[in-house]
Short mmCIF file of C-alpha atoms and ligand atoms in Angstrom, two decimals:
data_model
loop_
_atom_site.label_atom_id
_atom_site.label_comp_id
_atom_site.label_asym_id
_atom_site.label_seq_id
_atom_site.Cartn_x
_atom_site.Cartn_y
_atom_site.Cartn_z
CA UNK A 1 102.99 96.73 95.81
CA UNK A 2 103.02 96.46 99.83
CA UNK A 3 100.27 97.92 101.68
CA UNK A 4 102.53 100.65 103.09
CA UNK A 5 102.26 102.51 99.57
CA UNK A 6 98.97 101.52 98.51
CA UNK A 7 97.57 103.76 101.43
CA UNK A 8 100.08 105.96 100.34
CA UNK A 9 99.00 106.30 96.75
CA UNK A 10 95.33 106.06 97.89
CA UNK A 11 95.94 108.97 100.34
CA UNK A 12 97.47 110.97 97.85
CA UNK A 13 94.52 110.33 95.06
CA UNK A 14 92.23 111.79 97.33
CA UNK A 15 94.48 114.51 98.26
CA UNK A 16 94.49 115.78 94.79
CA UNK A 17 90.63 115.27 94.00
CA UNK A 18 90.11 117.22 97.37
CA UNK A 19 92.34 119.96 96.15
CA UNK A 20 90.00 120.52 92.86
CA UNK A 21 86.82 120.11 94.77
CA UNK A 22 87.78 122.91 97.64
CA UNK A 23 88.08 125.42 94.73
CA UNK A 24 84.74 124.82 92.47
CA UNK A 25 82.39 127.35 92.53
CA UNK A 26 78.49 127.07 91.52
CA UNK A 27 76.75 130.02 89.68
CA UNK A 28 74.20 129.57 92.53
CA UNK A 29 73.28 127.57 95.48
CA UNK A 30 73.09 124.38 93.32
CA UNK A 31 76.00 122.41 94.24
CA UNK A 32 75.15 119.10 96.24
CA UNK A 33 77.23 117.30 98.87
CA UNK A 34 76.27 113.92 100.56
CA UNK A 35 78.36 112.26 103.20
CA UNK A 36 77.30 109.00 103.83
CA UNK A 37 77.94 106.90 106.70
CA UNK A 38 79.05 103.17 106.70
CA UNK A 39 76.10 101.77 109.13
CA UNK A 40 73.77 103.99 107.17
CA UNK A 41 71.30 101.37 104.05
CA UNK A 42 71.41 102.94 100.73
CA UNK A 43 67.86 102.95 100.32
CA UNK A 44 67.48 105.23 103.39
CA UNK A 45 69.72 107.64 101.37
CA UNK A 46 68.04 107.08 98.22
CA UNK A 47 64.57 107.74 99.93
CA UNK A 48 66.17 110.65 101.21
CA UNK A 49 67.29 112.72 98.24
CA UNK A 50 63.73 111.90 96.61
CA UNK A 51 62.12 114.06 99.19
CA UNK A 52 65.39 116.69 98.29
CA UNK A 53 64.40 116.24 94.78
CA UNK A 54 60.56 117.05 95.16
CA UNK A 55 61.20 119.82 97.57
CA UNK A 56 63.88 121.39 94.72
CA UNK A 57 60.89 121.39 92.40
CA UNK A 58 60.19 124.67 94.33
CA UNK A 59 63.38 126.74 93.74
CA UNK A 60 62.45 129.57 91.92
CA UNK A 61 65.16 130.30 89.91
CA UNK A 62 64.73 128.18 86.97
CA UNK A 63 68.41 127.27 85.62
CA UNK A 64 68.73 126.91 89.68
CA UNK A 65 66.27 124.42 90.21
CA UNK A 66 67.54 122.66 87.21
CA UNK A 67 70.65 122.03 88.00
CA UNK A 68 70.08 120.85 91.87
CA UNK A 69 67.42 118.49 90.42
CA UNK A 70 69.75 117.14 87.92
CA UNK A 71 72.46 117.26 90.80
CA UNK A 72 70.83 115.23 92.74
CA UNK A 73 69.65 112.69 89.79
CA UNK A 74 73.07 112.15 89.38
CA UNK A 75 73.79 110.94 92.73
CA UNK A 76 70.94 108.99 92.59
CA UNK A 77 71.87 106.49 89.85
CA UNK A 78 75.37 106.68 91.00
CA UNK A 79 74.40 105.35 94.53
CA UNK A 80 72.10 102.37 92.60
CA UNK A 81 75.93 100.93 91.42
CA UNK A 82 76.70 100.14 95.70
CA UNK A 83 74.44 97.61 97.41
CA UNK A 84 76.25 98.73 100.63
CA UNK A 85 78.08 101.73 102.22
CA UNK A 86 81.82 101.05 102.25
CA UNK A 87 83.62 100.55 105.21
CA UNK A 88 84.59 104.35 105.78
CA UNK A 89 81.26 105.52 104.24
CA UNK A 90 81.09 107.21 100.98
CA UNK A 91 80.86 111.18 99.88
CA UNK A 92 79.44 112.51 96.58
CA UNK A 93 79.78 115.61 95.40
CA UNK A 94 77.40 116.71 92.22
CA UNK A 95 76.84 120.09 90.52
CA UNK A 96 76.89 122.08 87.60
CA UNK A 97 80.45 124.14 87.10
CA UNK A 98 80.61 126.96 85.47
CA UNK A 99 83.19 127.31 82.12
CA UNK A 100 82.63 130.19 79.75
CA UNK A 101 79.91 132.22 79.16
CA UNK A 102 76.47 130.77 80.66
CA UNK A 103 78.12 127.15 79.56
CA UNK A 104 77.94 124.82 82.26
CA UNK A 105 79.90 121.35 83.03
CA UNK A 106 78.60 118.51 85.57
CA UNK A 107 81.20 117.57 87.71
CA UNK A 108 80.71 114.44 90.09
CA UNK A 109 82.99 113.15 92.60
CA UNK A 110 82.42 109.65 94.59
CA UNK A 111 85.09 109.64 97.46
CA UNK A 112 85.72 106.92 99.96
CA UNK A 113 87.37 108.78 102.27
CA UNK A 114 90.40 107.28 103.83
CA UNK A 115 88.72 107.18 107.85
CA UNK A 116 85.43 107.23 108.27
CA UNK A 117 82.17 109.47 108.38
CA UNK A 118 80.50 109.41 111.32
CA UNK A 119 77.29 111.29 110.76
CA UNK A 120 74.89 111.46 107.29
CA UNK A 121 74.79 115.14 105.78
CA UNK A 122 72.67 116.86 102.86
CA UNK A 123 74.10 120.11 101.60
CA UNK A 124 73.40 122.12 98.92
CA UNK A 125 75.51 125.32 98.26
CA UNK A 126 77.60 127.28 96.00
CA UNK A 127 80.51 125.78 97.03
CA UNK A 128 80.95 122.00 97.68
CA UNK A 129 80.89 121.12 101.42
CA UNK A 130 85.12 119.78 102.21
CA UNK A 131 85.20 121.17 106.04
CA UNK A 132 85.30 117.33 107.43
CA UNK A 133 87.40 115.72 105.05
CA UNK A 134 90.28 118.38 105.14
CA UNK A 135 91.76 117.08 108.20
CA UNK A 136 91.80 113.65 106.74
CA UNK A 137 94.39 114.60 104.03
CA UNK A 138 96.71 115.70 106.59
CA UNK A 139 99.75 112.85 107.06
CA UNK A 140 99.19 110.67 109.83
CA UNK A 141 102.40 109.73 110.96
CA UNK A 142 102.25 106.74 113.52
CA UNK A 143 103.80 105.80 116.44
CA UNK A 144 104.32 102.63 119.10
CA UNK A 145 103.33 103.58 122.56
CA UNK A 146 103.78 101.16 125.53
CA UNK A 147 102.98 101.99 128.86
CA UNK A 148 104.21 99.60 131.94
CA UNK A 149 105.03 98.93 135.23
CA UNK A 150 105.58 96.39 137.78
CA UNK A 151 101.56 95.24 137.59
CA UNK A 152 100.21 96.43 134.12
CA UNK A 153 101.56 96.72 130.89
CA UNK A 154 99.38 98.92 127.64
CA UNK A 155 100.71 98.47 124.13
CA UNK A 156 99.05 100.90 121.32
CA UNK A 157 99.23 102.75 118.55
CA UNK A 158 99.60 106.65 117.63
CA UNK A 159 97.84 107.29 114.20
CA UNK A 160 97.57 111.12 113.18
CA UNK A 161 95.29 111.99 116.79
CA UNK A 162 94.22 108.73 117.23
CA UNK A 163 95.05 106.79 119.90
CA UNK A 164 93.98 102.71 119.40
CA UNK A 165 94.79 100.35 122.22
CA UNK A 166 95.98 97.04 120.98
CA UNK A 167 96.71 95.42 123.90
CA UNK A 168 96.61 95.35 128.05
CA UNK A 169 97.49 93.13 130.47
CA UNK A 170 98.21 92.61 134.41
CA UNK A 171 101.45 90.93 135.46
CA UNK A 172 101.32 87.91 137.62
CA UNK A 173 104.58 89.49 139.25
CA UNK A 174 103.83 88.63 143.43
CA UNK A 175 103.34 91.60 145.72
CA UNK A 176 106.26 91.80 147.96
CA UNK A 177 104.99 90.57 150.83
CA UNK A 178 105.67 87.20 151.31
CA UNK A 179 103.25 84.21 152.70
CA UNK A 180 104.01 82.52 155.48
CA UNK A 181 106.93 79.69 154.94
CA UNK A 182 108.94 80.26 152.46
CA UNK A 183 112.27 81.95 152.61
CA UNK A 184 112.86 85.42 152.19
CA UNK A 185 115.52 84.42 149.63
CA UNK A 186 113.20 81.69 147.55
CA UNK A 187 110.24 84.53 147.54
CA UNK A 188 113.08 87.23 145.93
CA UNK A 189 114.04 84.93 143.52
CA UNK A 190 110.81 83.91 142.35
CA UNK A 191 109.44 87.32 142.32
CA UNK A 192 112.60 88.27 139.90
CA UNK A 193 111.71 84.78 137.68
CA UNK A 194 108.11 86.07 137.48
CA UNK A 195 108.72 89.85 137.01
CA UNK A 196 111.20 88.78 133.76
CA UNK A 197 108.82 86.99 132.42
CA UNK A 198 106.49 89.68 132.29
CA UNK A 199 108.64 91.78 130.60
CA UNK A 200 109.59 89.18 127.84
CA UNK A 201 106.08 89.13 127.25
CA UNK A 202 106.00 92.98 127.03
CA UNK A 203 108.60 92.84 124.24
CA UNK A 204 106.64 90.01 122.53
CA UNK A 205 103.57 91.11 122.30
CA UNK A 206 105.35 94.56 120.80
CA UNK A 207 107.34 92.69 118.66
CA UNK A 208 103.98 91.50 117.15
CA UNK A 209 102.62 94.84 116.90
CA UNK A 210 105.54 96.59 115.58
CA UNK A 211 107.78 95.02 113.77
CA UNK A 212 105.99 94.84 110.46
CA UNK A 213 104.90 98.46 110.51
CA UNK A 214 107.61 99.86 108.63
CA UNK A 215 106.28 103.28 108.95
CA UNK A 216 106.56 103.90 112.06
CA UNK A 217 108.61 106.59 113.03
CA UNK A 218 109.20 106.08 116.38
CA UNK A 219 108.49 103.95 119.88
CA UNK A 220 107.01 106.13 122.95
CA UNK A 221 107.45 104.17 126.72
CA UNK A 222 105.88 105.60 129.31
CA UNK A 223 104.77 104.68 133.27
CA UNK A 224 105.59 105.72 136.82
CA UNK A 225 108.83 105.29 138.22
CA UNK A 226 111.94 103.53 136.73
CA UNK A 227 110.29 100.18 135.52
CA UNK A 228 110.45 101.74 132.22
CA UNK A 229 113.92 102.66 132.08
CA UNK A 230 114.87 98.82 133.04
CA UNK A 231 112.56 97.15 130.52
CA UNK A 232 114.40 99.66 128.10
CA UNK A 233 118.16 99.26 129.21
CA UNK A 234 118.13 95.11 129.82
CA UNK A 235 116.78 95.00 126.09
CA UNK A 236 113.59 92.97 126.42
CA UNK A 237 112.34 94.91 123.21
CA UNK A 238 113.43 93.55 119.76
CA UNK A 239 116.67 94.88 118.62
CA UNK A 240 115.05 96.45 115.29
CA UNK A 241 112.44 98.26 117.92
CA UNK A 242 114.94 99.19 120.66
CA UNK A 243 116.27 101.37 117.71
CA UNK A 244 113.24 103.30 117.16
CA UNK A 245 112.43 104.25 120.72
CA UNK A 246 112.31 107.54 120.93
CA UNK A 247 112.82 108.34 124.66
CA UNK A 248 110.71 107.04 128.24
CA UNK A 249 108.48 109.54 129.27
CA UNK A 250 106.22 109.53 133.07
CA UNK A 251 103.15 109.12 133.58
CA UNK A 252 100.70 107.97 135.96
CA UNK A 253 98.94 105.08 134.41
CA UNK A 254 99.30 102.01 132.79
CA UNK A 255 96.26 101.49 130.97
CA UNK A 256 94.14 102.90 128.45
CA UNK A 257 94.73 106.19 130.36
CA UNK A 258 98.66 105.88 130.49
CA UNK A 259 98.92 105.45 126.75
CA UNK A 260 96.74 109.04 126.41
CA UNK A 261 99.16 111.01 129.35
CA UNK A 262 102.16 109.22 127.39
CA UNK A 263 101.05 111.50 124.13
CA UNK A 264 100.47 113.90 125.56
CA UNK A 265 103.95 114.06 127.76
CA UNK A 266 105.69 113.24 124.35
CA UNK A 267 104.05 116.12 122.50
CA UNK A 268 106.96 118.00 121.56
CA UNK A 269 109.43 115.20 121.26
CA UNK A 270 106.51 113.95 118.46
CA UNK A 271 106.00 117.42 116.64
CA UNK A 272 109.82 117.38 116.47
CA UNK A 273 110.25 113.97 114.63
CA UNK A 274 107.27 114.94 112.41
CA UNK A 275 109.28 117.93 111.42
CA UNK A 276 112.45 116.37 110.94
CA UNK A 277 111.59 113.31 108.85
CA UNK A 278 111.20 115.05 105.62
CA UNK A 279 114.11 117.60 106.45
CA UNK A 280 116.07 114.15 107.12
CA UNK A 281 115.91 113.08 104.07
CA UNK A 282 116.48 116.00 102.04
CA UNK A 283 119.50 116.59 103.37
CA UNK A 284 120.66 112.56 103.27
CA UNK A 285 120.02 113.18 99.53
CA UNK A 286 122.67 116.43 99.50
CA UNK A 287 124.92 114.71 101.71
CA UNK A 288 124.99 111.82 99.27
CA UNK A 289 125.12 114.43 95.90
CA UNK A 290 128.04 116.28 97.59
CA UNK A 291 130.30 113.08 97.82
CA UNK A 292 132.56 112.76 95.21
CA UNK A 293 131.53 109.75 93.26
CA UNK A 294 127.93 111.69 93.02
CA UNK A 295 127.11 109.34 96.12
CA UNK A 296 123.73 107.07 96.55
CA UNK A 297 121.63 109.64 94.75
CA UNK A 298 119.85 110.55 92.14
CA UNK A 299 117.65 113.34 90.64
CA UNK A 300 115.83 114.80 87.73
CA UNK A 301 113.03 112.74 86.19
CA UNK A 302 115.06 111.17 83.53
CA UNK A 303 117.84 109.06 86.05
CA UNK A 304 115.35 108.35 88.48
CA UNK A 305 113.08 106.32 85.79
CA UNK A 306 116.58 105.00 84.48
CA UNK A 307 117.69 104.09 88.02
CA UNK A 308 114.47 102.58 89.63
CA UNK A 309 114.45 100.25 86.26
CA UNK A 310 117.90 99.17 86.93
CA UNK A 311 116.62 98.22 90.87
CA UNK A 312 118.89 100.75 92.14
CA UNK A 313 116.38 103.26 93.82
CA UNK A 314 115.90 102.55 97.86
CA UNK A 315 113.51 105.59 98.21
CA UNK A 316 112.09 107.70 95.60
CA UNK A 317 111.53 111.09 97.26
CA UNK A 318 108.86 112.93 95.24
CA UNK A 319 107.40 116.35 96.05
CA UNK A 320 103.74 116.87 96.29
CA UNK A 321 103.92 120.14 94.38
CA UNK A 322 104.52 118.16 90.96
CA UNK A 323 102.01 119.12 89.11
CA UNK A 324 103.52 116.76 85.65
CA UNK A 325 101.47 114.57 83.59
CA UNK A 326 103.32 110.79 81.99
CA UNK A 327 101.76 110.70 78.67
CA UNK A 328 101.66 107.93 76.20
CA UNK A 329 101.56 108.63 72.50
CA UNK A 330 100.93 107.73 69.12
CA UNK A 331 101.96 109.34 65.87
CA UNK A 332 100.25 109.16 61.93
CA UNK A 333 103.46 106.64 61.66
CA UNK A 334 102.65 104.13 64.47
CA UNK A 335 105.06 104.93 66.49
CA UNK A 336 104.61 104.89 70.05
CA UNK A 337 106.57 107.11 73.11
CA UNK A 338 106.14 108.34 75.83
CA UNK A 339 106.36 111.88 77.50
CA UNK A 340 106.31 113.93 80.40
CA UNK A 341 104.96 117.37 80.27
CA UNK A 342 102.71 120.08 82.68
CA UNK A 343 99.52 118.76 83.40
CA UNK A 344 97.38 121.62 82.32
CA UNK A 345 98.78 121.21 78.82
CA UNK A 346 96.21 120.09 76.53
CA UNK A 347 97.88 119.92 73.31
CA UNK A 348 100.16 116.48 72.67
CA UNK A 349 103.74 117.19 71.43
CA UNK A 350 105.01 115.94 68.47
CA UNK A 351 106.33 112.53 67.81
CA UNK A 352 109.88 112.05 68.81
CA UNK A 353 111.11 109.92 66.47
CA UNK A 354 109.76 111.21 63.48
CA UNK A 355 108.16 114.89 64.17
CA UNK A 356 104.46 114.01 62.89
CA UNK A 357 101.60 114.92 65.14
CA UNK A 358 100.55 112.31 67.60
CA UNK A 359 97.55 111.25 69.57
CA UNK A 360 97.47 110.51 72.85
CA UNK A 361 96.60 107.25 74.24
CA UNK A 362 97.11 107.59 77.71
CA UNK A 363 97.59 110.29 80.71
CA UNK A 364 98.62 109.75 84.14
CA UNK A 365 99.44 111.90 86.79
CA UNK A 366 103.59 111.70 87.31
CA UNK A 367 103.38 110.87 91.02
CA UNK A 368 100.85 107.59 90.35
CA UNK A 369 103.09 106.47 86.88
CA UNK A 370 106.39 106.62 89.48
CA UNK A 371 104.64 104.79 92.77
CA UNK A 372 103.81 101.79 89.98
CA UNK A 373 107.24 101.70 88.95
CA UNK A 374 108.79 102.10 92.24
CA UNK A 375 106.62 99.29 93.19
CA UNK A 376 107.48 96.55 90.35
CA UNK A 377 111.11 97.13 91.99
CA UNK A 378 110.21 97.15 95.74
CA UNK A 379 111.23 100.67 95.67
CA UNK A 380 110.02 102.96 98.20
CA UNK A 381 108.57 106.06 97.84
CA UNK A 382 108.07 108.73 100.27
CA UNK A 383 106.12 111.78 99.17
CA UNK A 384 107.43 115.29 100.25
CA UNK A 385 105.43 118.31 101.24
CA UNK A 386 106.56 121.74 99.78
CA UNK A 387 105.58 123.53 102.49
CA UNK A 388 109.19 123.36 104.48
CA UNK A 389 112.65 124.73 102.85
CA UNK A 390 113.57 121.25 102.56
CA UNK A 391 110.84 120.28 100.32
CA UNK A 392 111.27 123.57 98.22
CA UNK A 393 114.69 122.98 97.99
CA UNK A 394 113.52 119.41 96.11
CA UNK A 395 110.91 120.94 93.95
CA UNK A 396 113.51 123.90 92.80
CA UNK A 397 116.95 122.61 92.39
CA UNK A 398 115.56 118.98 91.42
CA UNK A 399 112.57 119.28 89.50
CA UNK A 400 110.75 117.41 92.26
CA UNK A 401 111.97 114.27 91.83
CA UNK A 402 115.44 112.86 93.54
CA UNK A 403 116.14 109.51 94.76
CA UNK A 404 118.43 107.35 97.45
CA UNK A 405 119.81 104.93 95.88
CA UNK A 406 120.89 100.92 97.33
CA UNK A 407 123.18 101.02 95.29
CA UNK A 408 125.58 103.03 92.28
CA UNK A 409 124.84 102.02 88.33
CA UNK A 410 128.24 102.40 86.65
ZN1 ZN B 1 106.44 109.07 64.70
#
């Protein structure tokens, strides 16, 4: 699996366990929520939540104070299994849920969030405390930002709001103003020798930050004047990157600072390409259906599984509103299928082959079963919010799932 889809998968995991934490509800203010930083020691937290614990020994409300004390027992001998933070820091969420009647379930959550906690936080409530990892489910789409002129050059990196320098550096391009003995001509020429050099550099040290990052969806230049434009139009950048730039944009700087006006000059031009993306390759997919040999597409759960096996699929496109279940089952005759039904279903269907009851063996969430088997055939996958027609259109008229394909199965 490449790296690309692991954060993908790991992003969506934690995308779905957020959705079922933001919508528990305690009978009382007895649900706990700890966000622990990365530079923070364990035992600091652990010393912590025993002062919680003997200070809940005062609640008054008996089922109450039971519950936050065995809340925060909980987390207790969960944190004993880490002998450090991890690098993003860790949240736990611990209380008692209620299910019917006065019957109670514990549910516990351990999260490593996918960027990190800055600050350590205690809270106990009726509903578990989300507010700071919301944000971090939202897509971070990334792009390339380089910043130059004639003196300084800034390479970075767009990630969701975050801007991350990767690399800045002064030109050793002569001023014009020439010392005293040499020729007018010589100086010219050697100024020109030095100034493409620079720029070749520009366009390696981008090719080195780029040109693995398959995801990102476009390349930002910014900087005063028409430097910009050149480096662009004599093709100093690698052809596979001059493809993504989006467009040169001015600004001021050519530092640290130029890569933040660049953003925010780009603004719409970004919100635009976030926008379109998914809307891109919705309708890629219809153009493809509408040809008349059915195209490089497919759709519906059952060809997609058949095509991704054969090594046909390019991109999976699945929708983030499936809410399906991949189960594997066993019937009273040994044998052994598998399924797909709703998730909230408890019951197991009967065996397919023969009709007897079955048990189940295994469930998986749809979305996780598919990135696997995209991933044993190098198959992409790109998940697809249902918030835009596009991605309605997907979860509606194709059950969710759809495919590009490289190429047709006869
Ligand atoms: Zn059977």
């Amino acid at each position: 699996m490449s790296d690309d889809s692991n954060v993908d998968r790991a992003k969506y995991d934690f995308k779905k366990a957020m959705q079922e934490i933001v919508d528990l509800r305690g009978r009382g203010t007895e649900l706990i929520s700890v966000y622990v930083p990365s530079n923070r020691q364990i035992s600091d937290v652990q010393a912590y939540l025993r002062n919680e614990y003997s200070q809940s020994s005062n609640i008054k409300s008996k089922s109450t104070k039971k519950n936050v004390m065995g809340a925060i027992e909980s987390i207790m001998s969960r944190l004993k299994t880490y002998r450090t933070v991890p690098e993003n820091g860790l949240v736990l969420f611990c209380g008692e849920i209620p299910t019917s009647g006065d019957q109670t379930r514990m549910v516990q959550y351990v999260l490593e969030p996918p960027e990190s906690i800055s600050t350590f936080l205690y809270r106990c409530d009726s509903t578990f405390y989300t507010e700071p990892l919301l944000d971090m489910i939202v897509d971070k789409k990334s792009y390339g930002l380089i910043v130059l002129d004639r003196s300084e050059a800034s390479i970075g990196i767009l990630t969701g709001k975050k801007i991350i320098t990767l690399k800045n550096f002064d030109s050793l391009v002569p001023r014009k103003h020439r010392q005293g003995g040499q020729s007018a001509q010589r100086f010219e020429r050697l100024i020109e020798i030095a100034a493409h050099e620079y720029f070749k550099k520009i366009g390696d040290s981008a090719t080195e930050a780029f040109l693995d990052k398959t995801e990102l969806l476009g390349i930002l230049i910014g900087g005063p004047g028409a430097t910009k434009d050149f480096f662009v139009k004599e093709g100093y950048l690698h052809h596979e990157l001059q493809k993504k730039v989006v467009d040169t944009f001015d600004t001021g700087y050519t530092d640290e600072y130029g890569l933040k006006e660049l953003v925010e000059t780009a603004k719409d031009a970004i919100t635009d390409m976030d926008l379109t993306r998914e809307k891109d390759l919705i309708q890629k997919l219809l153009a493809e259906i509408r040809k008349a040999d059915g195209g490089l597409a497919a759709y519906g759960e059952d060809e997609v599984r058949h095509m991704t096996e054969m090594g046909a699929v390019d991109t999976m496109l699945l929708s983030e509103g499936l809410r399906l279940s991949r189960l594997s089952l066993k019937c009273s005759n040994g044998h052994v299928t598998k399924v797909t039904q709703k998730s909230h279903v408890e019951a197991t269907p009967a065996c397919k082959e023969c009709g007897s009851s079955t048990d189940l063996m295994e469930k998986m969430d749809i979305v996780d079963e598919l990135f696997e088997l995209a991933a044993t055939m190098s198959s992409k996958v790109e998940l697809i919010s249902d918030d835009s027609e596009e991605g309605e259109l997907l979860l509606r008229a194709f059950g969710g799932i759809a495919a590009l394909l490289r190429f047709r199965v006869g």
